[in-house]
mmCIF file of C-alpha atoms in Angstrom:
data_model
loop_
_atom_site.group_PDB
_atom_site.id
_atom_site.type_symbol
_atom_site.label_atom_id
_atom_site.label_comp_id
_atom_site.label_asym_id
_atom_site.label_seq_id
_atom_site.Cartn_x
_atom_site.Cartn_y
_atom_site.Cartn_z
ATOM 1 C CA MET A 1191 14.394 5.943 6.392
ATOM 2 C CA ALA A 1192 17.498 7.015 4.549
ATOM 3 C CA GLY A 1193 20.180 4.388 4.290
ATOM 4 C CA ALA A 1194 17.977 1.503 5.428
ATOM 5 C CA SER A 1195 18.419 -1.506 3.226
ATOM 6 C CA THR A 1196 17.130 -5.014 3.656
ATOM 7 C CA PRO A 1197 16.472 -7.753 1.103
ATOM 8 C CA ALA A 1198 12.776 -6.723 1.169
ATOM 9 C CA ILE A 1199 13.536 -3.073 0.418
ATOM 10 C CA ARG A 1200 16.024 -4.046 -2.287
ATOM 11 C CA ALA A 1201 13.409 -6.330 -3.897
ATOM 12 C CA LEU A 1202 10.935 -3.436 -4.063
ATOM 13 C CA THR A 1203 13.539 -1.071 -5.458
ATOM 14 C CA ARG A 1204 14.653 -3.592 -8.114
ATOM 15 C CA ALA A 1205 11.013 -4.114 -9.147
ATOM 16 C CA ARG A 1206 10.488 -0.331 -9.261
ATOM 17 C CA VAL A 1207 7.555 -0.588 -6.859
ATOM 18 C CA THR A 1208 6.352 2.600 -5.227
ATOM 19 C CA HIS A 1209 6.784 2.196 -1.481
ATOM 20 C CA ARG A 1210 7.631 4.044 1.702
ATOM 21 C CA VAL A 1211 9.771 2.810 4.566
ATOM 22 C CA HIS A 1212 8.765 3.683 8.123
ATOM 23 C CA ALA A 1213 11.116 3.247 11.057
ATOM 24 C CA TYR A 1214 10.299 3.210 14.746
ATOM 25 C CA ALA A 1215 12.283 2.512 17.891
ATOM 26 C CA HIS A 1216 12.027 -1.207 18.604
ATOM 27 C CA ASP A 1217 12.084 -2.109 22.292
ATOM 28 C CA PRO A 1218 14.250 -5.238 22.613
ATOM 29 C CA ARG A 1219 12.131 -6.320 25.598
ATOM 30 C CA SER A 1220 9.013 -6.439 23.409
ATOM 31 C CA ASP A 1221 7.849 -9.809 22.172
ATOM 32 C CA SER A 1222 4.633 -8.575 20.577
ATOM 33 C CA TYR A 1223 6.250 -7.188 17.456
ATOM 34 C CA GLY A 1224 3.045 -6.512 15.558
ATOM 35 C CA ALA A 1225 1.398 -4.673 18.443
ATOM 36 C CA GLU A 1226 4.557 -2.614 18.833
ATOM 37 C CA ALA A 1227 4.413 -1.625 15.142
ATOM 38 C CA VAL A 1228 0.733 -0.673 15.419
ATOM 39 C CA ALA A 1229 1.349 1.436 18.535
ATOM 40 C CA ALA A 1230 4.302 3.195 16.934
ATOM 41 C CA LEU A 1231 2.965 3.758 13.428
ATOM 42 C CA ALA A 1232 -0.835 3.737 13.066
ATOM 43 C CA ASP A 1233 -1.409 7.325 14.162
ATOM 44 C CA ARG A 1234 1.902 8.649 12.875
ATOM 45 C CA VAL A 1235 1.420 7.236 9.361
ATOM 46 C CA GLY A 1236 -2.353 7.731 9.339
ATOM 47 C CA VAL A 1237 -3.443 4.129 8.919
ATOM 48 C CA ALA A 1238 -5.834 1.842 10.756
ATOM 49 C CA ALA A 1239 -4.370 -0.983 12.841
ATOM 50 C CA ALA A 1240 -5.973 -3.384 10.336
ATOM 51 C CA GLN A 1241 -3.692 -1.972 7.593
ATOM 52 C CA ILE A 1242 -0.571 -3.144 9.414
ATOM 53 C CA PHE A 1243 0.122 -6.785 8.571
ATOM 54 C CA LYS A 1244 2.182 -9.455 10.291
ATOM 55 C CA THR A 1245 3.990 -12.308 8.575
ATOM 56 C CA LEU A 1246 3.712 -15.797 10.048
ATOM 57 C CA VAL A 1247 5.665 -18.784 8.790
ATOM 58 C CA LEU A 1248 3.708 -22.031 8.654
ATOM 59 C CA GLU A 1249 4.660 -25.670 8.339
ATOM 60 C CA LEU A 1250 2.250 -27.446 6.022
ATOM 61 C CA SER A 1251 1.140 -31.049 6.537
ATOM 62 C CA THR A 1252 2.105 -31.687 2.910
ATOM 63 C CA GLY A 1253 5.700 -30.836 3.800
ATOM 64 C CA GLY A 1254 7.482 -27.544 3.432
ATOM 65 C CA LEU A 1255 6.943 -24.074 4.734
ATOM 66 C CA ALA A 1256 4.626 -21.268 3.662
ATOM 67 C CA VAL A 1257 3.783 -17.742 4.737
ATOM 68 C CA ALA A 1258 0.530 -16.188 5.938
ATOM 69 C CA VAL A 1259 0.237 -12.389 5.930
ATOM 70 C CA LEU A 1260 -2.631 -10.963 7.984
ATOM 71 C CA PRO A 1261 -3.660 -7.859 9.935
ATOM 72 C CA VAL A 1262 -1.866 -7.518 13.275
ATOM 73 C CA PRO A 1263 -5.086 -7.270 15.336
ATOM 74 C CA ARG A 1264 -6.471 -10.542 13.914
ATOM 75 C CA THR A 1265 -5.603 -14.160 14.647
ATOM 76 C CA LEU A 1266 -4.728 -16.692 12.006
ATOM 77 C CA ALA A 1267 -7.237 -19.434 11.195
ATOM 78 C CA LEU A 1268 -4.740 -22.235 10.550
ATOM 79 C CA LYS A 1269 -7.256 -24.465 8.771
ATOM 80 C CA ALA A 1270 -8.248 -21.660 6.373
ATOM 81 C CA ALA A 1271 -4.606 -20.792 5.678
ATOM 82 C CA ALA A 1272 -3.760 -24.442 5.042
ATOM 83 C CA ALA A 1273 -6.704 -24.808 2.649
ATOM 84 C CA ALA A 1274 -5.700 -21.658 0.745
ATOM 85 C CA LEU A 1275 -2.212 -23.100 0.375
ATOM 86 C CA GLY A 1276 -3.483 -26.504 -0.764
ATOM 87 C CA ALA A 1277 -2.731 -28.448 2.423
ATOM 88 C CA PRO A 1278 -5.024 -30.309 4.846
ATOM 89 C CA LYS A 1279 -3.349 -28.802 7.929
ATOM 90 C CA ALA A 1280 -0.795 -26.241 9.017
ATOM 91 C CA VAL A 1281 0.965 -25.308 12.239
ATOM 92 C CA LEU A 1282 3.185 -22.367 13.101
ATOM 93 C CA ALA A 1283 6.733 -23.185 12.093
ATOM 94 C CA ASP A 1284 9.524 -23.547 14.581
ATOM 95 C CA ARG A 1285 11.265 -20.201 15.145
ATOM 96 C CA ALA A 1286 14.732 -21.436 14.124
ATOM 97 C CA LYS A 1287 13.387 -23.063 10.952
ATOM 98 C CA ALA A 1288 11.429 -19.912 10.035
ATOM 99 C CA GLU A 1289 14.473 -17.704 10.537
ATOM 100 C CA ARG A 1290 16.842 -20.043 8.700
ATOM 101 C CA THR A 1291 14.511 -20.423 5.713
ATOM 102 C CA THR A 1292 13.515 -16.769 5.298
ATOM 103 C CA GLY A 1293 16.822 -15.195 6.285
ATOM 104 C CA TYR A 1294 15.025 -12.869 8.704
ATOM 105 C CA VAL A 1295 14.691 -12.820 12.503
ATOM 106 C CA LEU A 1296 11.347 -13.347 14.206
ATOM 107 C CA GLY A 1297 9.575 -9.999 14.492
ATOM 108 C CA GLY A 1298 11.279 -8.883 11.298
ATOM 109 C CA ILE A 1299 10.165 -11.568 8.852
ATOM 110 C CA SER A 1300 9.027 -9.912 5.660
ATOM 111 C CA PRO A 1301 6.932 -11.577 2.977
ATOM 112 C CA LEU A 1302 9.349 -9.940 0.497
ATOM 113 C CA GLY A 1303 13.000 -10.681 -0.235
ATOM 114 C CA GLN A 1304 13.131 -13.994 1.583
ATOM 115 C CA LYS A 1305 16.238 -16.143 1.201
ATOM 116 C CA ARG A 1306 13.964 -18.808 -0.275
ATOM 117 C CA ALA A 1307 10.619 -17.524 -1.529
ATOM 118 C CA LEU A 1308 7.805 -19.416 0.181
ATOM 119 C CA PRO A 1309 4.222 -19.992 -0.980
ATOM 120 C CA THR A 1310 2.231 -17.083 0.429
ATOM 121 C CA VAL A 1311 -1.374 -16.396 1.366
ATOM 122 C CA LEU A 1312 -2.468 -12.818 2.014
ATOM 123 C CA ASP A 1313 -5.625 -12.236 4.024
ATOM 124 C CA ASP A 1314 -8.209 -10.879 1.605
ATOM 125 C CA SER A 1315 -8.931 -7.924 3.914
ATOM 126 C CA ALA A 1316 -5.819 -6.332 2.364
ATOM 127 C CA LEU A 1317 -7.835 -5.769 -0.799
ATOM 128 C CA ARG A 1318 -10.017 -3.218 1.032
ATOM 129 C CA TRP A 1319 -7.083 -0.830 1.418
ATOM 130 C CA ASP A 1320 -5.123 1.247 -1.065
ATOM 131 C CA ARG A 1321 -2.010 0.691 1.035
ATOM 132 C CA VAL A 1322 -0.850 -1.738 3.693
ATOM 133 C CA LEU A 1323 2.240 -2.001 5.841
ATOM 134 C CA CYS A 1324 4.309 -5.116 6.432
ATOM 135 C CA SER A 1325 7.734 -5.840 7.838
ATOM 136 C CA ALA A 1326 10.661 -4.481 5.880
ATOM 137 C CA GLY A 1327 12.835 -7.339 7.130
ATOM 138 C CA LYS A 1328 14.063 -5.862 10.378
ATOM 139 C CA ARG A 1329 12.437 -5.188 13.740
ATOM 140 C CA GLY A 1330 11.463 -1.527 13.848
ATOM 141 C CA LEU A 1331 11.136 -1.177 10.076
ATOM 142 C CA GLU A 1332 7.921 -1.400 8.030
ATOM 143 C CA ILE A 1333 7.213 -1.034 4.313
ATOM 144 C CA GLU A 1334 4.095 0.731 3.029
ATOM 145 C CA LEU A 1335 2.905 -0.434 -0.386
ATOM 146 C CA ALA A 1336 -0.158 -1.217 -2.465
ATOM 147 C CA PRO A 1337 -1.670 -4.661 -1.771
ATOM 148 C CA ALA A 1338 -1.577 -5.444 -5.506
ATOM 149 C CA ASP A 1339 2.204 -4.985 -5.497
ATOM 150 C CA LEU A 1340 2.568 -7.224 -2.452
ATOM 151 C CA ILE A 1341 0.510 -9.919 -4.189
ATOM 152 C CA ARG A 1342 2.433 -9.609 -7.446
ATOM 153 C CA LEU A 1343 5.909 -9.729 -5.888
ATOM 154 C CA THR A 1344 5.177 -12.625 -3.531
ATOM 155 C CA GLY A 1345 2.958 -14.594 -5.898
ATOM 156 C CA ALA A 1346 0.434 -14.649 -3.061
ATOM 157 C CA VAL A 1347 -3.038 -16.075 -3.194
ATOM 158 C CA THR A 1348 -5.673 -14.131 -1.293
ATOM 159 C CA ALA A 1349 -8.162 -15.764 1.033
ATOM 160 C CA ALA A 1350 -10.013 -15.135 4.287
ATOM 161 C CA VAL A 1351 -7.480 -16.577 6.753
ATOM 162 C CA THR A 1352 -8.365 -14.816 9.996
ATOM 163 C CA GLY A 1353 -10.565 -16.031 12.797
#
């Protein structure tokens, strides 16, 4: 999308990472942001729903926040995510805390370009694809990139974190 710029897109551009930005019309009444992205983009971009990833902010029992990135159609296994991030337990972070820490609004939280980079775990299913999509940092905007680039730029660990 010409002219679209978010911290996530700027981070990719600065790192000279090959990527594509895909925009779709976000319905402000929608509260299932991932499902909305899948419905709008899977067929149009030519990807499986499992290639479109959502970003969830977690609060770790060891203190602090972290990020889990997983396919939209799957559910997060909190215990597996916590273990991958070196904590005994994790819960979904409070919305206000997640937004304040990342600098993004819920439904537009990107694993890239966060105000404060958080420890990140990427579901290992991403490694099966040559490209995945994740939020570009704004509702209605997704970034397509190679999983290896996502891992490198976020410092993510990969693990099976879906149930």
